[in-house]
Coordinates of C-alpha atoms and ligand atoms in Angstrom, one line a residue:
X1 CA 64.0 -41.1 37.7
X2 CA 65.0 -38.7 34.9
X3 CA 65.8 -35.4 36.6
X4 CA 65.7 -32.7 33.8
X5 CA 67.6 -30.2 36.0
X6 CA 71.1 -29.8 35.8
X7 CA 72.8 -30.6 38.7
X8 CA 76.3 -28.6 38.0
X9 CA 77.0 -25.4 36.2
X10 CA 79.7 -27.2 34.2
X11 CA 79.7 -30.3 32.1
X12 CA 83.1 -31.4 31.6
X13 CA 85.3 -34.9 30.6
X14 CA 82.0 -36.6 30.9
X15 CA 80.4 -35.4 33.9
X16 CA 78.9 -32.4 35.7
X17 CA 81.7 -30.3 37.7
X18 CA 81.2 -27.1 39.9
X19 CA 83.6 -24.6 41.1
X20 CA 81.9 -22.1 43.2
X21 CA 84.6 -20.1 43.1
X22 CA 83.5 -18.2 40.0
X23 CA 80.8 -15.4 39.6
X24 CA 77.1 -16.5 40.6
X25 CA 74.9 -16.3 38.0
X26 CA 71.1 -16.5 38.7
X27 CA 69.0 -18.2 36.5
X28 CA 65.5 -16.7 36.6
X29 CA 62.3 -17.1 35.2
X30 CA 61.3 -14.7 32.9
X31 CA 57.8 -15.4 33.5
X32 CA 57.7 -14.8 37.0
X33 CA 61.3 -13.4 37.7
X34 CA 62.2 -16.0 40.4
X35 CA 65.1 -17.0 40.3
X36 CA 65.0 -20.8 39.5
X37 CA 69.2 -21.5 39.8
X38 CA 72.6 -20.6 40.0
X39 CA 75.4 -21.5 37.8
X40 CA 78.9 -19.8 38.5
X41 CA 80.9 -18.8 36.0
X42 CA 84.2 -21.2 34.7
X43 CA 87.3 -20.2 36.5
X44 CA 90.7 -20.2 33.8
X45 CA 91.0 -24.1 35.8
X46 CA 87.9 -25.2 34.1
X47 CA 88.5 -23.5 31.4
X48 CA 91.5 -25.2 31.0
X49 CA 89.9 -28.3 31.8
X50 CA 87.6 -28.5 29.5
X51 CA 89.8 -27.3 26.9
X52 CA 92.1 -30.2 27.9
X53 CA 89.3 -32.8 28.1
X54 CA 88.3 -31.7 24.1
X55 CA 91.9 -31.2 23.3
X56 CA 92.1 -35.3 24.3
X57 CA 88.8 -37.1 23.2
X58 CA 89.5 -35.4 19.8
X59 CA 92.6 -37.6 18.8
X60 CA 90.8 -40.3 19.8
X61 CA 87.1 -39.3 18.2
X62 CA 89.2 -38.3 15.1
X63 CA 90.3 -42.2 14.9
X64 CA 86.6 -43.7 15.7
X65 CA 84.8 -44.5 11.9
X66 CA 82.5 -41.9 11.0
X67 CA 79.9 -44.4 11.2
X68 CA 80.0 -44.8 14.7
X69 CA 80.7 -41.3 14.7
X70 CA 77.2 -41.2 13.3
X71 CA 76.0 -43.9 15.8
X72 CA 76.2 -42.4 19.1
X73 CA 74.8 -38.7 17.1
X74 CA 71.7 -40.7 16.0
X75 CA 71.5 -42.5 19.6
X76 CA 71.4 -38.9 21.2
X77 CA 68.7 -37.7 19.0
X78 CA 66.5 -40.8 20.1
X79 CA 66.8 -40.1 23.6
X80 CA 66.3 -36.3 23.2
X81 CA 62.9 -37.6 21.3
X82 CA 62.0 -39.1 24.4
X83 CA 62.6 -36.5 26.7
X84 CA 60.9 -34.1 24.3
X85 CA 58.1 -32.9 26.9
X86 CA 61.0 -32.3 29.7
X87 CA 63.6 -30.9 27.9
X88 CA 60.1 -29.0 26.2
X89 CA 60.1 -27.7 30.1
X90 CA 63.4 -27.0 31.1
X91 CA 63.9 -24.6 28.1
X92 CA 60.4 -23.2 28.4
X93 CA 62.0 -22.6 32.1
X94 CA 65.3 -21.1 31.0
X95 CA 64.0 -19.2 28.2
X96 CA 60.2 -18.2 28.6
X97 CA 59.4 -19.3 25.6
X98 CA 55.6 -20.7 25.7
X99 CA 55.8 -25.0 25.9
X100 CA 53.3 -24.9 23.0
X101 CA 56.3 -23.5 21.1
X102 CA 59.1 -25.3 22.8
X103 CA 57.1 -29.1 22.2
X104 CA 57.6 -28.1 18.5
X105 CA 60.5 -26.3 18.2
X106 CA 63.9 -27.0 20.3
X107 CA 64.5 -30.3 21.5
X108 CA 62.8 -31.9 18.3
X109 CA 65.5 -29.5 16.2
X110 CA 68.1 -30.3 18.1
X111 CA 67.1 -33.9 17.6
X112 CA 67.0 -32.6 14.0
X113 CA 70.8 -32.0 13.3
X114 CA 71.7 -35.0 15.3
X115 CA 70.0 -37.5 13.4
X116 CA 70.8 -35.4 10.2
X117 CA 74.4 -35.4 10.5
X118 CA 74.3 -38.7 12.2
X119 CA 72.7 -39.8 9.4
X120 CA 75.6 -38.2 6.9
X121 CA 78.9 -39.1 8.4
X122 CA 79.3 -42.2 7.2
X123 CA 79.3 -40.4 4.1
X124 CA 81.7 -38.0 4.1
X125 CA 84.7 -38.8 2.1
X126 CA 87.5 -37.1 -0.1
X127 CA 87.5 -37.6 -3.7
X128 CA 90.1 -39.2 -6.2
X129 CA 91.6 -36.7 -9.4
X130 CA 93.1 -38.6 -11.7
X131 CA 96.0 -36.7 -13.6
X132 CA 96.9 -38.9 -16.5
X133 CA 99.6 -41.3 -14.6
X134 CA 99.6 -39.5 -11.6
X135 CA 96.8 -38.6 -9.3
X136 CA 95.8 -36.6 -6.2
X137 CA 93.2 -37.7 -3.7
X138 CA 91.7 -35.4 -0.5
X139 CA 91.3 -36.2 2.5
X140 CA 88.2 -34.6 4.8
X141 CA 90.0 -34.3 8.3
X142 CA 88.3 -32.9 10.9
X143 CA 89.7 -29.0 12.5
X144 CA 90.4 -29.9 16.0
X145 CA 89.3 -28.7 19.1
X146 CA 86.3 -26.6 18.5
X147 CA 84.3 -23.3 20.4
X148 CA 80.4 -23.2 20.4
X149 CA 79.3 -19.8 22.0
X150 CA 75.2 -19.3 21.5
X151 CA 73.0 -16.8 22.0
X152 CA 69.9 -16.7 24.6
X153 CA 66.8 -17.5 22.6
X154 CA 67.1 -20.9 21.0
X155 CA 69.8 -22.7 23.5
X156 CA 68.7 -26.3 22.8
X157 CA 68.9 -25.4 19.4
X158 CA 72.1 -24.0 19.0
X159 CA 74.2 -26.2 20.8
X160 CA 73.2 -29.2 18.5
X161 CA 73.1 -27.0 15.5
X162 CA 76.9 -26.7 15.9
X163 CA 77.7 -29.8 18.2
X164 CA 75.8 -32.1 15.7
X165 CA 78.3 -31.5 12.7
X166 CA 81.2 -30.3 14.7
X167 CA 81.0 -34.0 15.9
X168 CA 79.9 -35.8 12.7
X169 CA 83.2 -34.5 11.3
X170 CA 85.7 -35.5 14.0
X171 CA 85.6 -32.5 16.3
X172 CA 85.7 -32.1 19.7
X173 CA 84.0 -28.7 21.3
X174 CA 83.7 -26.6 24.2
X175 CA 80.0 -24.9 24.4
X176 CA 79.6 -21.7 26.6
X177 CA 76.0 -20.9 26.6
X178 CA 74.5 -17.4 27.1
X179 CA 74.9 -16.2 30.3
X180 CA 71.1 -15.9 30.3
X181 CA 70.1 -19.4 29.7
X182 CA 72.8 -21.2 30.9
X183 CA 70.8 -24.9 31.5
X184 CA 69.7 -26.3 28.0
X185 CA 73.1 -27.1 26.5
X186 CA 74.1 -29.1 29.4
X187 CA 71.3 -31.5 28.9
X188 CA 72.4 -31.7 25.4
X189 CA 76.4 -32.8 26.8
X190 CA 74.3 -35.6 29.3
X191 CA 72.5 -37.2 26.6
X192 CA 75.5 -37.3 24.3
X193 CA 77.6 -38.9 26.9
X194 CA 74.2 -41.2 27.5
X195 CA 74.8 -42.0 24.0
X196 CA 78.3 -43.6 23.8
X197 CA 80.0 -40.1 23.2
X198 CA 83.8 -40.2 24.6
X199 CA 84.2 -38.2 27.6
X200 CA 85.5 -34.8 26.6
X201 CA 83.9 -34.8 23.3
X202 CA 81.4 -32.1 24.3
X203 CA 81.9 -30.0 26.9
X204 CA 79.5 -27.0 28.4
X205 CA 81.2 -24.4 30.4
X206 CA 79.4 -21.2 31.6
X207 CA 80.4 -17.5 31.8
X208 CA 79.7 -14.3 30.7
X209 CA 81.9 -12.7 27.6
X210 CA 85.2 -12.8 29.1
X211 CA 84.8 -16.6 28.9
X212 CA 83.8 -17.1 25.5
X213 CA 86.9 -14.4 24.9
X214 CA 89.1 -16.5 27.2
X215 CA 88.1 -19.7 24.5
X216 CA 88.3 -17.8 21.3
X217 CA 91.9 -16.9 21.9
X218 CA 93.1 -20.2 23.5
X219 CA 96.1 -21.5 21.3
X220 CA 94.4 -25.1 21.1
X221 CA 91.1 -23.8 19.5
X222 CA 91.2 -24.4 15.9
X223 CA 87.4 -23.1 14.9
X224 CA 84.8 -20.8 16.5
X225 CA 81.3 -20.7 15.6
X226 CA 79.1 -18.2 17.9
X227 CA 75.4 -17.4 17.1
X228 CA 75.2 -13.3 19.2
X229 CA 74.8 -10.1 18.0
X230 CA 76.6 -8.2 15.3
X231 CA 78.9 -6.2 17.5
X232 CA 79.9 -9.8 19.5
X233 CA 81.0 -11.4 16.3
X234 CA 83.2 -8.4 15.6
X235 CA 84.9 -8.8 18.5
X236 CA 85.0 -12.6 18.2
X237 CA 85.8 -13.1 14.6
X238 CA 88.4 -10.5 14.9
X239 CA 90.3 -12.4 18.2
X240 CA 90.0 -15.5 16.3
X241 CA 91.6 -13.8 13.2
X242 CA 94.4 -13.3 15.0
X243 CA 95.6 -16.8 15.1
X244 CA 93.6 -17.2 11.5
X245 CA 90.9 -19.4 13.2
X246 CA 88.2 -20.8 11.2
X247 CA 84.5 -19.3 12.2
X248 CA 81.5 -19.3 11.5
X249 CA 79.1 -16.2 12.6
X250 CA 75.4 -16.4 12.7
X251 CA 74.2 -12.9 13.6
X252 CA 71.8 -10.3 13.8
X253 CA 69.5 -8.8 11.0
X254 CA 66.7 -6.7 10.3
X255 CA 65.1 -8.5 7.8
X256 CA 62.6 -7.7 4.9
X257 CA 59.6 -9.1 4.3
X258 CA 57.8 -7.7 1.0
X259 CA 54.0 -8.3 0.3
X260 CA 52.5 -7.6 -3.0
X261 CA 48.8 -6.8 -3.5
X262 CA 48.1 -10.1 -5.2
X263 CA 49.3 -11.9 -1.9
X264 CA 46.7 -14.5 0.0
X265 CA 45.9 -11.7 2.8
X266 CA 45.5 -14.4 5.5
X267 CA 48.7 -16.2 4.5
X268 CA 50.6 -12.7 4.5
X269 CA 49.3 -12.0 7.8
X270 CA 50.1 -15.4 9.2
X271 CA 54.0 -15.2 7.8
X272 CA 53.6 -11.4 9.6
X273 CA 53.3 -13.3 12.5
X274 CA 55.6 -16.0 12.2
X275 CA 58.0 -13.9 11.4
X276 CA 57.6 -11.2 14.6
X277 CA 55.8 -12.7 17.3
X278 CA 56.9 -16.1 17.7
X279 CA 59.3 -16.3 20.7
X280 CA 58.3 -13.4 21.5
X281 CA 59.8 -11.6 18.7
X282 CA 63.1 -13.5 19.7
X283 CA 64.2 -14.2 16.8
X284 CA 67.1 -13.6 14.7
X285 CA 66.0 -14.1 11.1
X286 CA 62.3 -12.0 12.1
X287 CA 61.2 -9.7 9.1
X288 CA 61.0 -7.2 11.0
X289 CA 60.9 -4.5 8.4
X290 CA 57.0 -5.8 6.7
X291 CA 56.9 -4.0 3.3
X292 CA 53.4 -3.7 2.1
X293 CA 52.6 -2.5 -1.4
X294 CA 49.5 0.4 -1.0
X295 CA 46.6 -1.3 -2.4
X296 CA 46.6 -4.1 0.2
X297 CA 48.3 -2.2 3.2
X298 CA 44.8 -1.0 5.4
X299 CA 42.8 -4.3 4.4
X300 CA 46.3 -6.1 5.6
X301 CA 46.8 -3.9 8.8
X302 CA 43.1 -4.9 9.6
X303 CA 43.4 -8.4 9.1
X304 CA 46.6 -8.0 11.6
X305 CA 44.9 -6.2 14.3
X306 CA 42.2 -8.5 14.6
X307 CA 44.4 -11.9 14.6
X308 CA 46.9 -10.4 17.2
X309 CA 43.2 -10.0 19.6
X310 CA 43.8 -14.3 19.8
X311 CA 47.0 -14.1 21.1
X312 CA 46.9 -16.1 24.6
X313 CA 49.6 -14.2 26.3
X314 CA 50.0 -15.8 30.0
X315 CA 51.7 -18.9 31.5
X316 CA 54.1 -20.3 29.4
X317 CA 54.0 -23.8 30.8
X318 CA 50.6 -23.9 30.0
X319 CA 50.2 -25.1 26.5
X320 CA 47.4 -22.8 25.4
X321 CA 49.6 -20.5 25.9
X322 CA 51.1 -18.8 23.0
X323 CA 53.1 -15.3 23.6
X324 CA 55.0 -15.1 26.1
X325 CA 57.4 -12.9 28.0
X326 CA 60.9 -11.4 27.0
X327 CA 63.6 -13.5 28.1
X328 CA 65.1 -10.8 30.8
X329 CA 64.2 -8.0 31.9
X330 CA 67.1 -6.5 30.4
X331 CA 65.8 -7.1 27.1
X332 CA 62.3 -6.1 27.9
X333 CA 63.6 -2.6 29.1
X334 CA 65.4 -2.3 25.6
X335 CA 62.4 -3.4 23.6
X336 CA 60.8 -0.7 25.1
X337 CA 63.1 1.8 24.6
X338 CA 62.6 1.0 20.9
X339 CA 58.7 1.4 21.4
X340 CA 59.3 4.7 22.9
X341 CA 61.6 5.5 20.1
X342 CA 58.9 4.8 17.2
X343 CA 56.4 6.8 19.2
X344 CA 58.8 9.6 19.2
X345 CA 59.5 9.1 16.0
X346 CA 56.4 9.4 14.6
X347 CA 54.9 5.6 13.5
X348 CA 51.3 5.2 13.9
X349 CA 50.6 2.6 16.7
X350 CA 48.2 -0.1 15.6
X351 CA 48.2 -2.6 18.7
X352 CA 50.1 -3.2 21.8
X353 CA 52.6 -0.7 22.7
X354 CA 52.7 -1.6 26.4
X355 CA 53.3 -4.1 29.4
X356 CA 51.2 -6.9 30.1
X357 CA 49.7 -6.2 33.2
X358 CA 51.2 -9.5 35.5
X359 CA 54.6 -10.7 36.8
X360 CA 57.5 -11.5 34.5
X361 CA 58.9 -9.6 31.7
X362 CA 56.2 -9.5 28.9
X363 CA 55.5 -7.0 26.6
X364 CA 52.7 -6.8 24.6
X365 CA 52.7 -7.6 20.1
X366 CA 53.0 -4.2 19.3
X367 CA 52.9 -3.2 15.3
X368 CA 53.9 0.4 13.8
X369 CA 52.4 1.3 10.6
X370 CA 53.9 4.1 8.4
X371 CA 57.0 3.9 9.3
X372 CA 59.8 5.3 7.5
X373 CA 63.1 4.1 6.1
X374 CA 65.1 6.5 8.6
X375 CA 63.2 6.1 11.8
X376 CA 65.2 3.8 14.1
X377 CA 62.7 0.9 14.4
X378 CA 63.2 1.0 10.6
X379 CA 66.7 0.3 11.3
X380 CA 68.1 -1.5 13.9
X381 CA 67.5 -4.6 15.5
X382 CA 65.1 -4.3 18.2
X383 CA 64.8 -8.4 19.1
X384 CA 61.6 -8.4 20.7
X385 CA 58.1 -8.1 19.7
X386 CA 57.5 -5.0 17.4
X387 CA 56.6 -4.9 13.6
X388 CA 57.6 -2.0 11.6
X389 CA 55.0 -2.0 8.2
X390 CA 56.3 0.7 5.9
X391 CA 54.3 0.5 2.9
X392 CA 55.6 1.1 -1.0
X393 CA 54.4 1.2 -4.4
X394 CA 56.3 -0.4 -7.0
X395 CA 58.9 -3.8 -7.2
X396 CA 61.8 -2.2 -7.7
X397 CA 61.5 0.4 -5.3
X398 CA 60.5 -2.6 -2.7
X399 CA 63.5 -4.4 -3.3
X400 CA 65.8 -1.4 -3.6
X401 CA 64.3 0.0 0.3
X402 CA 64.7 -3.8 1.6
X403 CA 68.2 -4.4 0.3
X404 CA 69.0 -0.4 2.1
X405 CA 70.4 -1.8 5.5
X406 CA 73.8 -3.3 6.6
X407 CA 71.9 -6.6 7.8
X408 CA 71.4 -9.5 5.5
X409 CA 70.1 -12.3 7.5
X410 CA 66.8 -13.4 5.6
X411 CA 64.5 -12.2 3.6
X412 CA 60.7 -12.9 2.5
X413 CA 58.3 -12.7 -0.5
X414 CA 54.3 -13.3 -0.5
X415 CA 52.8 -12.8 -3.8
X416 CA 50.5 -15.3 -6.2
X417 CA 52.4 -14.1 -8.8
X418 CA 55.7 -16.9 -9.3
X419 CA 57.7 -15.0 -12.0
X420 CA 57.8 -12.1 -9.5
X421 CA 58.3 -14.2 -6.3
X422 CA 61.4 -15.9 -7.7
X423 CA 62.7 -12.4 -9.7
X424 CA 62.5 -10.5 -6.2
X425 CA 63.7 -13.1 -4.1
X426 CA 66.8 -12.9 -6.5
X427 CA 67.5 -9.6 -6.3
X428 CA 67.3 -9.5 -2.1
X429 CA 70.9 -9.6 -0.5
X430 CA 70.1 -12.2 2.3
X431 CA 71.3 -15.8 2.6
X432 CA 67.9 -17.6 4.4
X433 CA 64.9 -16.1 2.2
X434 CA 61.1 -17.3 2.2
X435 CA 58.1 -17.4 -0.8
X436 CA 54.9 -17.0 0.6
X437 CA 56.0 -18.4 4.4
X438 CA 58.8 -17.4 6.7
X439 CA 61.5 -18.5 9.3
X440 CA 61.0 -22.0 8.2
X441 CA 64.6 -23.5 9.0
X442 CA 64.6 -27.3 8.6
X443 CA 68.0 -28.7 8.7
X444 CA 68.5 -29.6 5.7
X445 CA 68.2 -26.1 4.5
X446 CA 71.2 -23.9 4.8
X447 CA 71.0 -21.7 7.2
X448 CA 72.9 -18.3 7.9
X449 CA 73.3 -14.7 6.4
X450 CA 75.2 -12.4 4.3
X451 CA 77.1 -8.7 4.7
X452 CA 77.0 -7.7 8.3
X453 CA 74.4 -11.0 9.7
X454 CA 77.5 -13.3 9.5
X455 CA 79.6 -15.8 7.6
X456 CA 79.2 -19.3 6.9
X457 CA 76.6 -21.7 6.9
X458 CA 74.7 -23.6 9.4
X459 CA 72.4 -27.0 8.6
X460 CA 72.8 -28.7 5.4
X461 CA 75.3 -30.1 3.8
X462 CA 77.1 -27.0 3.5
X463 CA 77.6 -26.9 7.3
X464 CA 80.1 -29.9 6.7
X465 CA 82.6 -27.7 4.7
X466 CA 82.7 -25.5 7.9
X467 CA 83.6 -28.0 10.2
X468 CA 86.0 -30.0 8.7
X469 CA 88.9 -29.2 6.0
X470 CA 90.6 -31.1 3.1
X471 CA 94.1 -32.5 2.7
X472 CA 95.0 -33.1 -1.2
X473 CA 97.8 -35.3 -1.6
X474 CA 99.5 -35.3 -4.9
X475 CA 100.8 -39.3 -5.6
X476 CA 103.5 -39.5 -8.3
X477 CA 104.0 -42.4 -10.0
X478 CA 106.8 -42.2 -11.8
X479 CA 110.4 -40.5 -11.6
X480 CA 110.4 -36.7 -10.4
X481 CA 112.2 -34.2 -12.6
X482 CA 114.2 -31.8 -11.2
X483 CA 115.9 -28.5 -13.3
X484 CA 119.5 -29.6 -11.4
Ligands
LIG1 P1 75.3 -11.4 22.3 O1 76.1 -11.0 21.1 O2 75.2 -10.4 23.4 O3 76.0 -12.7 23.0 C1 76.2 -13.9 22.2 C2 77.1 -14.8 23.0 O4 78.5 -14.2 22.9 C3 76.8 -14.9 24.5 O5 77.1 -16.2 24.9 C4 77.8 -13.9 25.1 O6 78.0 -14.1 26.4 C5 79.0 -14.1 24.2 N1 80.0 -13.0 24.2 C6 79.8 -11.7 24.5 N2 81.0 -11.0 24.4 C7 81.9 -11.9 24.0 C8 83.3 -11.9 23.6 N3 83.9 -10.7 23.7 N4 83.9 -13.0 23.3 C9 83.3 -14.2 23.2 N5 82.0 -14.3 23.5 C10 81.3 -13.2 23.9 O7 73.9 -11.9 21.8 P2 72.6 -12.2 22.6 O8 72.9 -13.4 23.5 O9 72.1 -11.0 23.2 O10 71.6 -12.8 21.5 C11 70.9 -11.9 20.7 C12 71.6 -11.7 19.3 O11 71.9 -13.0 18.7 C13 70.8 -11.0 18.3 O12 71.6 -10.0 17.7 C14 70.4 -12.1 17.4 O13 70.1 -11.6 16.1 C15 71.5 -13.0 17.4 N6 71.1 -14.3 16.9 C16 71.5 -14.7 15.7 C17 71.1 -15.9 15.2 C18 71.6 -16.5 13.9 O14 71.5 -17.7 13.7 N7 72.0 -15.6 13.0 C19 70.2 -16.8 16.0 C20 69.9 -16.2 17.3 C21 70.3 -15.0 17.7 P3 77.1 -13.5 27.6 O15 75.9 -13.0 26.9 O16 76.8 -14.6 28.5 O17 77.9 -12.4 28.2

């Protein structure tokens, strides 16, 4: 029978390993707060082992055709399609995220990229430039050995949103999850060696910072892509510069959404939504910051109140469920600092505010209105469920307030008017942007932010340039001239 529980906290050359030896790290609920397993953090020995396994199934993966390459990638993202309602659990388990959101939203994602880059490898070639007699032609090879470190809310998600292309390309990697959902990404190493993947190819090892650190500085690492915070990929993209490592950095943000007067109310409330309370407000490209133009702001702040009364707030494995709690109890403690800190602040306090009145970690959708450019809700990233609405009265001084923040993650737009949509959408300084929705992110979309939210892209296309590199090779075909 299919057992969708881990059975070790490591997945390494193929199969689960444990080494007790490390630090415990309980797995718990956030729903309940039990605690539903221990992994133990890698040793440097499995580290090194894992580092050793990716270090060897890369020579060979790099020599396999990218076809089959693309095989065994498509092969995984059929059996992930099976265990859909399972691996639905498991991460509604690791993660609180409500079922009705995880069905929808992780496993099928992950399934996404796999069958997405599955689907391109075959195709990746170099090119030929002809040069009159002479030519050059590239070669795409892939980087090497290569570091996944994700963040907590979407860990299904991001360990096939950079195992998919790493692979596809010729890579090999070594995945630490977060600390605080430690069980999803080793589901994702099962099914890939399920599906015909080398052993080695894609290894999970657990660990708090010190063992992403202890993989971002290891000499056989050629690229690092982590998915955290803003002050995490300082740190990381700054060890990795040291041995001028390749990364990729998909950060934090604070993220604009603008609504004109002339917007579908209902639609603007709905992207409102989408865009603060799904996952709990978990979510790193949220528009946090909802700019309302005047004229519509109290009919839209309404509107809001009323649909946020429908939230089902409760059990997340029951699939009317559809808020659900903060992922620790950590991060509900500094969601609500930030709560306090509008309140003191000075916002007006439309809904929510509070706990929710049962075990686990939830907090209820809370939305400020008149909030301020200055006040900190305004500017940093909270990562949980709280809207700021600051309201505005012309275009330019919209876009001029939403671009005011060192975050550019993604940005949103609702207005009927399409001359406007597409002129403000051009002039916001964010790499995922929205007209009249928000935080769609299908894969072939590319995904990922600009100034302080990170570098490089994820999904797409684009995500192939990341992951592998060219080789030009200049053929001469006749004599070579030399000045002695
Ligand atoms: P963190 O930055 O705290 O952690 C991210 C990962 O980095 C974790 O696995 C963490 O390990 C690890 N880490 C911490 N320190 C180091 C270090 N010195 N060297 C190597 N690895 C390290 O982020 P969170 O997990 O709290 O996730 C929330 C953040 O992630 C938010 O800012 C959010 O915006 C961002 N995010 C960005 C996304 C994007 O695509 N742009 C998507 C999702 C989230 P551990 O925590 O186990 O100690």
């Amino acid at each position: 029978m299919y057992d969708p529980q881990p059975t070790a906290s490591h997945y390494v050359n193929g199969a689960y390993l444990e080494d007790t030896s490390g630090t415990p790290i309980p797995v718990i609920y956030p729903a309940t707060g039990e605690v539903i397993a221990t992994v133990y953090a890698a040793t440097p020995a499995v580290i090194d082992a894992a580092l050793a396994a990716a270090e060897a199934a890369q020579k060979l993966w790099a020599k396999v055709s990218p076809r089959e390459r693309g095989r065994v990638l498509t092969r995984a993202a059929q059996i992930m399609r099976e265990r859909n309602h399972d691996l639905s659990v498991l991460e509604t388990r690791d993660t609180g995220k409500p079922l009705q959101e995880t069905l929808v939203a992780d496993a099928t994602s992950g399934a996404d990229a796999l069958e997405y880059f599955g689907g391109i490898a075959a195709g990746l070639t170099g090119e030929h430039i002809p040069l009159g007699e002479d030519w050059v032609y590239t070669i795409r090879e892939a980087l090497g050995v290569c570091v996944g470190i994700g963040a907590w809310n979407y860990p299904t998600q991001i360990a096939c949103w950079k195992g998919a292309p790493a692979l596809a390309c010729g890579n090999a990697m070594v995945f630490k999850p977060s600390e605080t959902t430690p069980l999803c990404a080793l589901k994702i190493a099962e099914i890939l060696t399920e599906a015909g993947a080398p052993a080695g190819l894609f290894n999970v090892v657990q660990g708090m910072g010190e063992v992403g650190s202890a993989l971002v500085t290891d000499p056989r690492v050629a690229k690092v892509s982590l998915t955290g915070s803003v002050p995490t990929g300082r740190k990381v993209y700054a060890a990795a510069a040291e041995q001028m490592k390749h990364v990729t950095m998909e950060l934090g943000g604070k993220s604009p959404l603008v609504i004109f007067d002339d917007a579908d109310l209902d639609n603007a409330v709905s992207g409102a939504i989408n865009g603060n309370f799904y996952s709990s407000g978990q979510v790193c490209s949220n528009g946090t910051r909802v700019f309302v133009q005047k004229g519509i702001k109290e009919a839209f702040l309404a509107r809001l109140a009323e649909r946020l009364k429908n939230a089902v707030i409760g059990d997340p494995l029951d699939e009317a469920t559809s808020f659900g709690p903060m992922v620790s109890e950590r991060q509900m403690q500094i969601v609500q600092g930030y709560i306090n800190k509008g309140r003191a602040e000075g916002a007006r306090l439309i809904s929510g505010g509070g706990r929710v009145e049962r075990d686990g970690f939830f907090l209820e959708p809370t939305v400020f209105a008149d909030v301020t450019d200055d006040m900190t809700i305004a500017r940093e990233e909270i990562f949980g469920p709280v809207m700021a609405v600051l309201d505005f009265d012309t275009e330019a001084e919209a876009i001029a307030r939403a671009n005011a923040t060192e975050f550019g993650l993604s940005a949103g737009v609702f207005t009927r008017d399409l001359s406007r949509a597409h002129r403000v959408i051009g002039q916001l300084r964010a790499g995922s942007c929205f007209i009249n929705s928000y935080n769609d992110a299908p894969v072939e979309a590319p995904f990922g932010g600009v100034k302080a939210s990170g570098v490089g892209r994820e999904n797409s296309k684009a995500a192939l340039d990341h992951w592998s590199q060219l080789k030009s090779v200049y053929v001469r075909m006749g004599d070579v001239e030399a000045a002695f």
